[in-house]
Short mmCIF file of C-alpha atoms and ligand atoms in Angstrom, two decimals:
data_model
loop_
_atom_site.label_atom_id
_atom_site.label_comp_id
_atom_site.label_asym_id
_atom_site.label_seq_id
_atom_site.Cartn_x
_atom_site.Cartn_y
_atom_site.Cartn_z
CA MET Z 1 76.00 77.77 142.08
CA SER Z 2 75.79 80.05 139.09
CA GLU Z 3 75.85 78.71 135.56
CA ILE Z 4 78.25 80.82 133.49
CA ALA Z 5 77.47 80.52 129.80
CA ASN Z 6 80.52 79.87 127.68
CA PRO Z 7 80.51 82.67 125.11
CA PHE Z 8 82.09 80.38 122.52
CA GLU Z 9 79.31 77.82 122.86
CA GLN Z 10 76.88 79.66 120.63
CA LEU Z 11 79.45 80.28 117.94
CA GLN Z 12 80.15 76.58 117.77
CA GLN Z 13 76.55 75.60 117.15
CA GLY Z 14 75.80 74.64 113.60
CA ARG Z 15 79.45 74.05 112.75
CA PRO Z 16 80.27 70.68 111.26
CA THR Z 17 81.72 68.05 113.57
CA GLY Z 18 85.46 67.63 113.12
CA PRO Z 19 87.31 64.33 112.61
CA LEU Z 20 86.98 62.07 115.64
CA VAL Z 21 89.81 60.66 117.76
CA GLN Z 22 88.64 57.56 119.61
CA GLY Z 23 85.10 58.89 119.36
CA TYR Z 24 86.00 62.39 120.62
CA GLU Z 25 85.94 65.67 118.75
CA VAL Z 26 88.98 67.88 119.32
CA ILE Z 27 88.53 71.64 119.86
CA ILE Z 28 91.47 74.04 119.68
CA GLY Z 29 91.76 77.81 120.07
CA PHE Z 30 95.00 79.79 119.86
CA GLU Z 31 96.45 82.77 121.65
CA THR Z 32 99.61 83.97 119.90
CA HIS Z 33 102.04 86.56 121.18
CA ALA Z 34 103.79 88.27 118.30
CA GLN Z 35 106.62 90.60 119.30
CA LEU Z 36 106.32 93.70 117.19
CA SER Z 37 109.39 94.71 115.23
CA THR Z 38 109.73 98.27 116.57
CA ALA Z 39 113.22 99.53 117.38
CA SER Z 40 112.13 100.74 120.82
CA LYS Z 41 109.74 99.48 123.45
CA ILE Z 42 106.01 100.00 123.61
CA PHE Z 43 106.08 102.62 126.40
CA SER Z 44 109.76 103.63 126.64
CA ARG Z 45 112.69 104.52 124.38
CA ALA Z 46 114.84 101.52 125.37
CA SER Z 47 115.98 99.23 122.56
CA THR Z 48 114.16 95.97 121.83
CA ALA Z 49 117.20 94.29 120.20
CA PHE Z 50 117.56 90.62 121.15
CA GLY Z 51 120.60 89.17 122.89
CA ALA Z 52 122.08 92.13 124.80
CA GLU Z 53 123.80 91.73 128.18
CA PRO Z 54 121.13 91.35 130.89
CA ASN Z 55 119.52 94.58 132.09
CA THR Z 56 121.38 96.87 129.68
CA GLN Z 57 118.18 97.68 127.79
CA ALA Z 58 115.84 98.41 130.65
CA SER Z 59 114.95 102.08 131.05
CA PRO Z 60 113.50 103.65 134.23
CA VAL Z 61 110.03 103.11 132.73
CA ASP Z 62 110.71 99.41 132.15
CA LEU Z 63 112.09 99.14 135.68
CA ALA Z 64 108.93 100.82 137.03
CA LEU Z 65 110.89 103.47 138.91
CA PRO Z 66 108.57 105.83 140.80
CA GLY Z 67 107.59 108.94 138.90
CA THR Z 68 108.04 107.47 135.43
CA LEU Z 69 105.16 107.44 132.97
CA PRO Z 70 104.49 105.31 129.88
CA VAL Z 71 104.30 106.95 126.45
CA MET Z 72 102.68 105.00 123.64
CA ASN Z 73 104.95 103.97 120.73
CA LYS Z 74 103.21 104.96 117.51
CA GLY Z 75 105.06 102.26 115.54
CA ALA Z 76 103.45 99.54 117.66
CA VAL Z 77 99.98 100.92 116.92
CA GLU Z 78 100.77 101.13 113.22
CA ARG Z 79 101.72 97.44 113.25
CA ALA Z 80 98.47 96.54 114.96
CA ILE Z 81 96.61 98.44 112.23
CA LYS Z 82 98.53 96.48 109.58
CA LEU Z 83 97.50 93.18 111.12
CA GLY Z 84 93.88 94.30 111.30
CA LEU Z 85 93.95 95.30 107.63
CA ALA Z 86 95.58 92.02 106.61
CA LEU Z 87 93.00 89.90 108.44
CA GLY Z 88 89.85 91.85 107.59
CA SER Z 89 89.31 92.94 111.19
CA THR Z 90 87.66 96.03 112.57
CA ILE Z 91 90.18 98.57 113.83
CA ALA Z 92 88.73 100.22 116.88
CA PRO Z 93 88.62 104.02 116.54
CA ARG Z 94 89.10 104.13 120.31
CA SER Z 95 90.63 101.41 122.45
CA VAL Z 96 91.69 101.34 126.05
CA PHE Z 97 94.78 100.20 127.95
CA ALA Z 98 94.15 98.27 131.13
CA ARG Z 99 96.23 97.03 134.02
CA LYS Z 100 96.40 93.28 134.45
CA ASN Z 101 97.50 92.83 138.04
CA TYR Z 102 99.60 89.93 139.17
CA PHE Z 103 102.82 89.39 141.05
CA TYR Z 104 105.88 87.88 139.45
CA PRO Z 105 109.57 88.78 139.83
CA ASP Z 106 109.93 89.59 136.12
CA LEU Z 107 107.14 92.17 136.29
CA PRO Z 108 108.45 95.11 138.31
CA LYS Z 109 105.27 97.21 138.20
CA GLY Z 110 103.16 94.42 139.67
CA TYR Z 111 100.87 94.74 136.68
CA GLN Z 112 101.11 94.32 132.93
CA ILE Z 113 99.74 97.04 130.67
CA SER Z 114 97.43 95.29 128.25
CA GLN Z 115 94.07 95.86 126.61
CA TYR Z 116 91.02 94.17 128.03
CA GLU Z 117 87.49 95.36 127.36
CA ILE Z 118 88.22 97.33 124.21
CA PRO Z 119 91.09 95.90 122.15
CA VAL Z 120 92.52 97.71 119.13
CA VAL Z 121 91.81 94.90 116.62
CA GLN Z 122 88.44 93.13 116.67
CA GLY Z 123 87.21 90.19 114.60
CA GLY Z 124 88.69 89.13 111.29
CA SER Z 125 89.87 85.70 110.18
CA VAL Z 126 92.77 83.65 108.89
CA SER Z 127 92.23 81.40 105.85
CA PHE Z 128 94.56 78.62 104.81
CA TYR Z 129 94.71 75.08 103.49
CA VAL Z 130 95.08 71.83 105.41
CA GLY Z 131 96.25 69.55 102.64
CA ASP Z 132 93.82 70.61 99.92
CA GLU Z 133 90.96 71.51 102.24
CA ALA Z 134 90.27 75.22 102.69
CA ARG Z 135 89.78 76.38 106.28
CA THR Z 136 88.92 79.65 107.95
CA VAL Z 137 89.60 80.38 111.60
CA ARG Z 138 87.82 83.37 113.08
CA LEU Z 139 89.66 85.80 115.31
CA VAL Z 140 88.18 87.18 118.46
CA ARG Z 141 90.62 90.03 118.80
CA ALA Z 142 94.21 91.19 118.79
CA HIS Z 143 95.33 93.51 121.54
CA LEU Z 144 98.46 95.49 122.30
CA GLU Z 145 100.38 94.78 125.47
CA GLU Z 146 103.85 94.86 126.95
CA ASP Z 147 106.05 91.80 127.40
CA ALA Z 148 107.45 90.89 130.81
CA GLY Z 149 111.13 90.36 131.66
CA LYS Z 150 112.74 86.96 131.97
CA SER Z 151 113.83 84.88 134.91
CA LEU Z 152 117.17 83.21 134.23
CA HIS Z 153 117.79 80.06 136.18
CA GLU Z 154 121.53 79.49 136.38
CA ASP Z 155 121.60 75.89 137.49
CA PHE Z 156 125.38 75.73 137.63
CA ILE Z 157 125.59 78.31 140.44
CA GLY Z 158 122.23 77.40 141.92
CA GLN Z 159 120.86 80.93 141.51
CA SER Z 160 118.18 82.72 139.55
CA GLY Z 161 118.44 86.17 138.11
CA ILE Z 162 116.06 88.63 136.49
CA ASP Z 163 116.74 90.15 133.08
CA LEU Z 164 114.45 93.06 132.31
CA ASN Z 165 115.67 93.67 128.76
CA ARG Z 166 112.49 92.13 127.40
CA ALA Z 167 110.21 94.06 129.78
CA GLY Z 168 108.17 96.51 127.75
CA THR Z 169 108.75 94.86 124.37
CA PRO Z 170 105.58 95.46 122.33
CA LEU Z 171 103.35 92.45 121.82
CA LEU Z 172 100.24 91.86 119.83
CA GLU Z 173 98.24 89.02 121.36
CA ILE Z 174 96.13 87.43 118.65
CA VAL Z 175 93.21 85.34 119.92
CA THR Z 176 91.11 82.94 117.84
CA GLU Z 177 87.70 81.44 118.37
CA PRO Z 178 87.90 77.74 119.27
CA ASP Z 179 87.52 76.92 115.58
CA MET Z 180 90.25 74.35 114.98
CA ARG Z 181 89.40 70.65 114.94
CA SER Z 182 92.72 68.82 114.66
CA THR Z 183 96.41 69.16 115.38
CA ALA Z 184 97.09 69.45 111.66
CA GLU Z 185 94.65 72.33 111.36
CA ALA Z 186 96.12 74.08 114.40
CA VAL Z 187 99.67 73.84 113.06
CA ALA Z 188 98.52 75.01 109.63
CA TYR Z 189 96.81 78.00 111.25
CA ALA Z 190 99.95 78.89 113.20
CA LYS Z 191 102.08 78.63 110.05
CA GLU Z 192 99.70 80.85 108.10
CA LEU Z 193 99.59 83.47 110.85
CA HIS Z 194 103.39 83.34 111.06
CA LYS Z 195 103.58 83.85 107.31
CA ILE Z 196 101.25 86.84 107.47
CA VAL Z 197 102.95 88.69 110.35
CA THR Z 198 106.36 88.29 108.76
CA TRP Z 199 105.00 89.12 105.29
CA ILE Z 200 103.55 92.44 106.40
CA GLY Z 201 106.72 93.11 108.38
CA ILE Z 202 105.23 93.58 111.84
CA CYS Z 203 107.16 90.72 113.52
CA ASP Z 204 110.47 89.05 112.70
CA GLY Z 205 108.87 85.65 113.35
CA ASN Z 206 111.95 84.24 115.06
CA MET Z 207 110.40 81.46 117.12
CA GLN Z 208 113.62 80.38 118.82
CA GLU Z 209 114.14 83.89 120.16
CA GLY Z 210 110.53 84.00 121.32
CA SER Z 211 109.29 86.55 118.80
CA PHE Z 212 106.27 84.38 117.91
CA ARG Z 213 104.90 82.31 120.80
CA CYS Z 214 101.76 80.27 120.61
CA ASP Z 215 99.50 79.09 123.41
CA ALA Z 216 97.19 76.27 122.34
CA ASN Z 217 93.89 75.82 124.20
CA VAL Z 218 92.80 72.22 123.81
CA SER Z 219 89.65 70.37 124.82
CA VAL Z 220 87.80 67.28 123.67
CA ARG Z 221 84.12 66.36 123.66
CA ARG Z 222 81.71 63.75 122.43
CA PRO Z 223 80.10 64.99 119.19
CA GLY Z 224 77.08 67.17 119.88
CA GLN Z 225 78.03 67.76 123.52
CA PRO Z 226 78.84 71.22 124.96
CA LEU Z 227 82.47 72.35 124.82
CA GLY Z 228 84.73 70.42 127.15
CA THR Z 229 87.04 71.95 129.74
CA ARG Z 230 90.20 73.24 128.10
CA ARG Z 231 93.81 73.11 129.13
CA GLU Z 232 96.16 75.76 127.76
CA ILE Z 233 99.60 74.67 126.54
CA LYS Z 234 101.92 77.64 126.96
CA ASN Z 235 104.75 79.02 124.87
CA LEU Z 236 105.01 76.63 121.97
CA ASN Z 237 108.03 77.99 120.17
CA SER Z 238 108.47 75.58 117.27
CA PHE Z 239 105.97 74.05 114.87
CA ARG Z 240 107.32 70.60 115.64
CA PHE Z 241 106.86 70.97 119.41
CA MET Z 242 103.42 72.43 118.73
CA GLN Z 243 102.38 69.30 116.90
CA GLN Z 244 103.87 66.95 119.50
CA ALA Z 245 102.38 68.88 122.42
CA ILE Z 246 98.84 69.06 121.02
CA ASP Z 247 98.88 65.40 119.97
CA TYR Z 248 100.04 64.40 123.44
CA GLU Z 249 97.48 66.63 125.15
CA ILE Z 250 94.60 65.17 123.11
CA ARG Z 251 95.62 61.62 123.98
CA TRP Z 252 96.07 62.55 127.64
CA GLN Z 253 92.64 64.20 127.94
CA ILE Z 254 90.87 61.28 126.25
CA GLU Z 255 92.64 58.85 128.55
CA GLN Z 256 91.58 60.86 131.61
CA LEU Z 257 87.96 60.93 130.49
CA GLU Z 258 87.98 57.25 129.59
CA ASP Z 259 89.32 56.53 133.08
CA GLY Z 260 86.40 58.45 134.55
CA HIS Z 261 88.33 61.59 135.58
CA ALA Z 262 87.14 65.10 134.85
CA ILE Z 263 89.48 67.53 133.10
CA GLU Z 264 90.47 70.42 135.31
CA GLN Z 265 91.10 73.76 133.63
CA ALA Z 266 94.85 74.34 133.80
CA THR Z 267 97.85 75.94 132.23
CA VAL Z 268 100.39 73.35 131.14
CA LEU Z 269 103.92 73.34 129.77
CA PHE Z 270 105.29 71.04 127.10
CA ASP Z 271 108.54 69.32 127.88
CA PRO Z 272 110.33 68.48 124.62
CA ASP Z 273 112.59 66.00 126.43
CA THR Z 274 109.76 63.76 127.60
CA GLY Z 275 107.25 64.75 124.89
CA GLU Z 276 104.65 65.31 127.64
CA THR Z 277 102.59 68.22 128.91
CA ARG Z 278 102.69 69.00 132.61
CA ALA Z 279 100.35 71.19 134.69
CA MET Z 280 102.03 74.45 135.75
CA ARG Z 281 99.16 76.03 137.66
CA THR Z 282 95.42 75.86 137.78
CA LYS Z 283 94.04 78.57 135.62
CA GLU Z 284 93.36 82.07 136.96
CA ASP Z 285 90.03 83.67 136.14
CA ALA Z 286 89.87 87.15 134.70
CA ALA Z 287 88.60 88.34 138.10
CA ASP Z 288 91.91 87.34 139.69
CA TYR Z 289 93.69 89.93 137.56
CA ARG Z 290 91.56 92.84 138.81
CA TYR Z 291 91.64 94.54 135.41
CA PHE Z 292 90.97 98.27 135.31
CA PRO Z 293 91.72 101.05 132.79
CA ASP Z 294 95.25 102.39 133.17
CA PRO Z 295 95.01 105.99 134.40
CA ASP Z 296 98.53 106.72 133.11
CA LEU Z 297 97.54 106.28 129.46
CA PRO Z 298 94.84 108.06 127.50
CA PRO Z 299 92.57 105.93 125.31
CA LEU Z 300 94.20 105.01 122.03
CA THR Z 301 92.46 106.83 119.20
CA ILE Z 302 92.94 105.90 115.57
CA ALA Z 303 91.58 108.28 112.95
CA PRO Z 304 90.27 106.89 109.63
CA GLU Z 305 92.96 108.92 107.81
CA TRP Z 306 95.67 107.04 109.69
CA ILE Z 307 94.15 103.72 108.66
CA GLU Z 308 94.02 104.93 105.04
CA GLN Z 309 97.70 105.93 105.19
CA VAL Z 310 98.69 102.52 106.50
CA LYS Z 311 96.51 100.80 103.90
CA ALA Z 312 98.37 102.61 101.14
CA GLN Z 313 101.67 101.07 102.35
CA MET Z 314 100.37 97.52 102.65
CA PRO Z 315 102.07 94.96 100.41
CA GLU Z 316 100.03 92.58 98.28
CA LEU Z 317 99.08 89.74 100.64
CA PRO Z 318 100.27 86.16 100.08
CA ARG Z 319 96.85 84.75 99.20
CA ALA Z 320 96.13 87.47 96.66
CA MET Z 321 99.61 87.01 95.23
CA ALA Z 322 99.18 83.23 94.95
CA GLU Z 323 95.90 83.72 93.10
CA ARG Z 324 97.57 86.19 90.78
CA TYR Z 325 100.40 83.69 90.07
CA GLN Z 326 97.82 81.12 89.04
CA ARG Z 327 96.08 83.61 86.77
CA GLU Z 328 99.09 85.41 85.34
CA PHE Z 329 101.56 82.55 85.01
CA GLY Z 330 99.18 79.62 84.66
CA LEU Z 331 100.74 77.91 87.68
CA PRO Z 332 99.02 75.14 89.66
CA ALA Z 333 97.69 76.20 93.07
CA TYR Z 334 100.35 74.07 94.75
CA ASP Z 335 103.18 75.92 93.02
CA ALA Z 336 101.63 79.33 93.64
CA ASP Z 337 101.31 78.54 97.33
CA LEU Z 338 104.94 77.46 97.67
CA LEU Z 339 106.24 80.46 95.77
CA THR Z 340 104.38 82.80 98.10
CA GLN Z 341 105.60 81.16 101.31
CA SER Z 342 107.63 84.32 101.93
CA GLN Z 343 108.24 87.68 100.29
CA ALA Z 344 111.78 86.52 99.57
CA HIS Z 345 110.54 83.47 97.65
CA ALA Z 346 108.12 85.56 95.63
CA ARG Z 347 110.81 88.13 94.83
CA TYR Z 348 113.19 85.41 93.71
CA PHE Z 349 110.62 83.76 91.50
CA GLU Z 350 109.56 87.01 89.87
CA ALA Z 351 113.17 88.01 89.24
CA ALA Z 352 113.88 84.66 87.56
CA VAL Z 353 110.83 85.13 85.32
CA ALA Z 354 111.92 88.70 84.57
CA ALA Z 355 115.27 87.25 83.43
CA GLY Z 356 113.37 85.23 80.84
CA ALA Z 357 112.63 81.93 82.60
CA SER Z 358 109.43 80.04 81.91
CA PRO Z 359 107.35 80.42 85.11
CA LYS Z 360 106.69 76.69 85.51
CA LEU Z 361 110.36 75.79 85.03
CA ALA Z 362 111.43 78.52 87.45
CA SER Z 363 108.94 77.11 89.96
CA ASN Z 364 110.27 73.57 89.46
CA TRP Z 365 113.85 74.66 90.03
CA ILE Z 366 112.94 76.66 93.13
CA GLN Z 367 111.04 73.67 94.59
CA GLY Z 368 113.72 71.22 93.47
CA GLU Z 369 117.40 72.07 93.30
CA ILE Z 370 117.15 75.27 95.30
CA ALA Z 371 114.92 74.00 98.11
CA ARG Z 372 117.10 70.90 98.46
CA ARG Z 373 120.26 72.90 98.85
CA LEU Z 374 118.74 75.50 101.16
CA ASN Z 375 117.42 72.72 103.41
CA ALA Z 376 120.87 71.24 103.65
CA GLN Z 377 122.54 74.52 104.61
CA GLU Z 378 121.00 76.21 107.60
CA ASP Z 379 122.86 79.48 107.19
CA LEU Z 380 121.41 79.99 103.72
CA SER Z 381 118.01 81.30 102.76
CA ILE Z 382 116.65 82.11 99.34
CA ASP Z 383 117.62 85.75 99.97
CA ASN Z 384 121.31 84.91 99.97
CA ALA Z 385 121.29 81.80 97.77
CA PRO Z 386 124.61 81.51 95.91
CA VAL Z 387 122.71 81.23 92.62
CA SER Z 388 120.86 84.48 92.05
CA ALA Z 389 117.41 84.64 90.52
CA ARG Z 390 118.92 86.30 87.46
CA GLN Z 391 121.39 83.44 87.01
CA LEU Z 392 118.67 80.84 87.41
CA GLY Z 393 116.55 82.73 84.90
CA GLN Z 394 119.36 82.76 82.35
CA LEU Z 395 120.08 79.09 82.88
CA ILE Z 396 116.44 78.23 82.23
CA VAL Z 397 116.55 80.34 79.08
CA ARG Z 398 119.54 78.25 77.93
CA ILE Z 399 117.61 75.04 78.54
CA GLY Z 400 114.67 76.41 76.60
CA ASP Z 401 116.69 77.47 73.57
CA GLY Z 402 118.46 74.10 73.40
CA THR Z 403 121.91 75.36 74.38
CA VAL Z 404 122.14 72.91 77.29
CA SER Z 405 120.37 69.71 78.22
CA ASN Z 406 118.67 69.34 81.60
CA ASN Z 407 121.60 67.27 82.79
CA ALA Z 408 124.15 69.81 81.70
CA ALA Z 409 122.04 72.56 83.26
CA ARG Z 410 122.33 70.83 86.61
CA GLN Z 411 126.10 70.81 86.22
CA VAL Z 412 126.06 74.52 85.41
CA PHE Z 413 123.87 75.08 88.45
CA ASP Z 414 126.32 73.14 90.65
CA ALA Z 415 129.18 75.23 89.36
CA LEU Z 416 127.35 78.48 89.99
CA TRP Z 417 126.28 77.35 93.46
CA SER Z 418 129.85 76.54 94.45
CA GLY Z 419 131.03 79.86 93.13
CA GLU Z 420 132.82 78.68 89.98
CA GLY Z 421 132.04 81.54 87.65
CA SER Z 422 129.13 83.92 87.66
CA GLU Z 423 127.92 84.23 84.07
CA VAL Z 424 125.80 81.34 82.89
CA ASP Z 425 127.05 81.46 79.30
CA ALA Z 426 130.67 81.63 80.39
CA VAL Z 427 130.24 78.59 82.65
CA ILE Z 428 128.58 76.61 79.85
CA GLU Z 429 131.46 77.55 77.57
CA ALA Z 430 134.23 76.86 80.08
CA LYS Z 431 132.84 73.46 81.02
CA GLY Z 432 132.18 72.48 77.43
CA LEU Z 433 128.54 71.74 78.20
CA LYS Z 434 127.04 73.15 75.05
CA GLN Z 435 124.53 70.70 73.66
CA VAL Z 436 125.41 69.23 70.26
CA ASN Z 437 122.64 70.49 68.04
CA ASP Z 438 124.72 70.16 64.89
CA THR Z 439 122.99 67.44 62.86
CA GLY Z 440 126.11 66.42 61.02
CA ALA Z 441 128.09 65.79 64.21
CA LEU Z 442 125.16 63.94 65.75
CA GLU Z 443 124.64 61.74 62.71
CA LYS Z 444 128.24 60.68 62.91
CA ILE Z 445 127.87 59.69 66.56
CA ILE Z 446 124.64 57.83 65.83
CA GLU Z 447 126.16 55.90 62.97
CA ASP Z 448 129.01 54.78 65.22
CA VAL Z 449 126.57 53.70 67.91
CA LEU Z 450 124.38 51.79 65.44
CA ALA Z 451 127.43 50.08 63.96
CA ASN Z 452 128.33 48.72 67.38
CA ASN Z 453 124.91 47.79 68.74
CA GLN Z 454 123.36 45.38 66.27
CA LYS Z 455 121.69 43.46 69.11
CA ASN Z 456 119.72 46.50 70.23
CA ILE Z 457 118.73 47.26 66.66
CA ASP Z 458 117.37 43.73 66.20
CA GLU Z 459 115.47 43.87 69.46
CA TYR Z 460 114.00 47.25 68.57
CA ARG Z 461 112.84 45.95 65.22
CA ALA Z 462 111.34 42.98 67.05
CA GLY Z 463 109.21 45.50 68.95
CA LYS Z 464 111.13 46.13 72.17
CA GLU Z 465 110.78 49.79 73.16
CA LYS Z 466 113.50 49.36 75.78
CA ALA Z 467 116.06 48.64 73.12
CA PHE Z 468 115.41 52.05 71.58
CA ASN Z 469 116.01 53.74 74.93
CA ALA Z 470 119.26 51.82 75.25
CA LEU Z 471 120.35 53.24 71.90
CA VAL Z 472 119.44 56.79 72.97
CA GLY Z 473 121.48 56.22 76.11
CA GLN Z 474 124.47 55.05 74.05
CA VAL Z 475 124.30 58.16 71.86
CA MET Z 476 124.00 60.46 74.87
CA LYS Z 477 127.00 58.75 76.44
CA ALA Z 478 129.06 58.95 73.28
CA SER Z 479 128.31 62.69 73.11
CA ALA Z 480 129.34 63.11 76.76
CA GLY Z 481 125.78 64.18 77.56
CA LYS Z 482 125.89 67.06 75.14
CA ALA Z 483 123.55 65.78 72.48
CA ASN Z 484 120.08 67.30 72.33
CA PRO Z 485 117.86 64.37 73.43
CA ALA Z 486 114.90 65.41 71.28
CA GLN Z 487 117.13 65.56 68.23
CA VAL Z 488 118.74 62.22 69.06
CA ASN Z 489 115.31 60.64 69.26
CA ALA Z 490 114.22 62.04 65.95
CA LEU Z 491 117.42 61.09 64.11
CA LEU Z 492 117.50 57.58 65.57
CA LYS Z 493 113.89 56.96 64.61
CA SER Z 494 114.47 58.05 61.05
CA LYS Z 495 117.64 55.96 60.73
CA LEU Z 496 115.98 52.86 62.07
CA GLY Z 497 113.20 53.41 59.56
P1 ADP X 1 91.78 83.36 128.68
O1 ADP X 1 92.09 84.72 128.19
O2 ADP X 1 91.42 83.28 130.10
O3 ADP X 1 92.82 82.36 128.34
P2 ADP X 1 89.55 83.20 126.72
O4 ADP X 1 88.14 82.90 127.13
O5 ADP X 1 89.84 84.51 126.16
O6 ADP X 1 90.43 82.85 127.98
O7 ADP X 1 89.94 82.07 125.69
C1 ADP X 1 91.24 81.87 125.34
C2 ADP X 1 91.34 80.91 124.18
O8 ADP X 1 90.76 79.65 124.50
C3 ADP X 1 90.65 81.36 122.91
O9 ADP X 1 91.56 81.17 121.86
C4 ADP X 1 89.48 80.42 122.77
O10 ADP X 1 89.23 80.15 121.40
C5 ADP X 1 89.96 79.18 123.45
N1 ADP X 1 88.90 78.36 124.02
C6 ADP X 1 87.85 78.75 124.80
N2 ADP X 1 87.10 77.70 125.17
C7 ADP X 1 87.70 76.60 124.66
C8 ADP X 1 87.42 75.20 124.71
N3 ADP X 1 86.41 74.71 125.40
N4 ADP X 1 88.25 74.37 124.05
C9 ADP X 1 89.31 74.83 123.37
N5 ADP X 1 89.62 76.13 123.28
C10 ADP X 1 88.83 77.01 123.92
MG1 MG X 2 94.89 82.55 127.85
#
């Protein structure tokens, strides 16, 4: 019996023990398949568009017809370079395509073209927060490969079919070290990676359509023990399922061990209906795939000049942008993080500030009113929000200069959101929401209120703060919400002596 050293073992030594679950430490590593957003496939000119009639986007190359040869799509390589630059990885000057041999009906060639010994992206890391704790997960690699087709099981006619539209869609498989120590950390990692690939525009991130699929490798061990045997949960295509599946898997493994059973290495599927993971097959070893370099494709060479060109087109990354927001706008880290959750959010925020809004108020509105409404309406995103960033900016300016109260501003916002009017000032005018800043008019209202609320006056003089607030409320009501609250306060105080 030969002892095969686990290559991850060494890397794990000297790392702090993670939080324990029933006395066990949880170890998680991720393999993520990101579909690259090229118009055509990785080795053919067929379209990659989602949702076409089955087999209408499968070219002779994708069908593996004899005599066809793969030709590398430069756009896929460029996207791999972008990921490497974003994650601080090494971009291999020369990498090699290999054949991964296995039989499955959705794989007409009988092998998948992938990268094995020399992947295009090597090392790097993803940094993110779990709550307010900073974490870094190291990457092993990211390699280019082709997607397989899809088996469609048509239960209602009792038949299965093969759709090869997806065959040959470019994928980047992004593999981490087993660095994660809890479900929360794993989900936070996946969210951060998702944010990065969509941010740099290499993947549309649509999890429902399978553009971003995560496999979670999970094991448990007693603290200080060698790594336990892992099981790999395949194809987690929503963050919610990811959390449920990993939580279930951890509990299941601990239960097995507590009952005296060993964990067998396996590939498992998560069933959202039962909330359980189920073994699909025992895990193949690399040897089963009989990897060898693909003779149909030359090694992939990437010149330093190409990397420099790509670097010049890279957008500012979310973390750098969040740090800049804290510096430039004096925002708390929490706000800066939320505003950089997507390029669209950042664009919206910056446009509102450019329209004159105070950065903190713009941030509050985006987190508050806007987030609430976007959550309620699935078809809307901040990109196509009915209130534009410019409108929000102008509205915030009108709060700042005392034209409208916060309450009135919300009414203006409602009106804009439902499409009543488009110019902030015109809506304020039309709805009669201008704040009463005219001291004379206010004094008149206050005198009326004081004349009719002797009880509150007496209580206030007897030292009851609440009575003062009641008076402010009366004045606001009498002004139909249009009085400037700060001014009301000041005038009331002076009148009550
Ligand atoms: P394969 O390609 O056969 O799935 P790898 O050795 O490349 O296997 O590892 C795949 C993933 O499994 C990596 O993300 C790695 O971090 C993770 N992993 C390896 N060992 C463990 C372990 N004991 N527990 C949890 N995850 C692990
Ligand atoms: Mg794997």
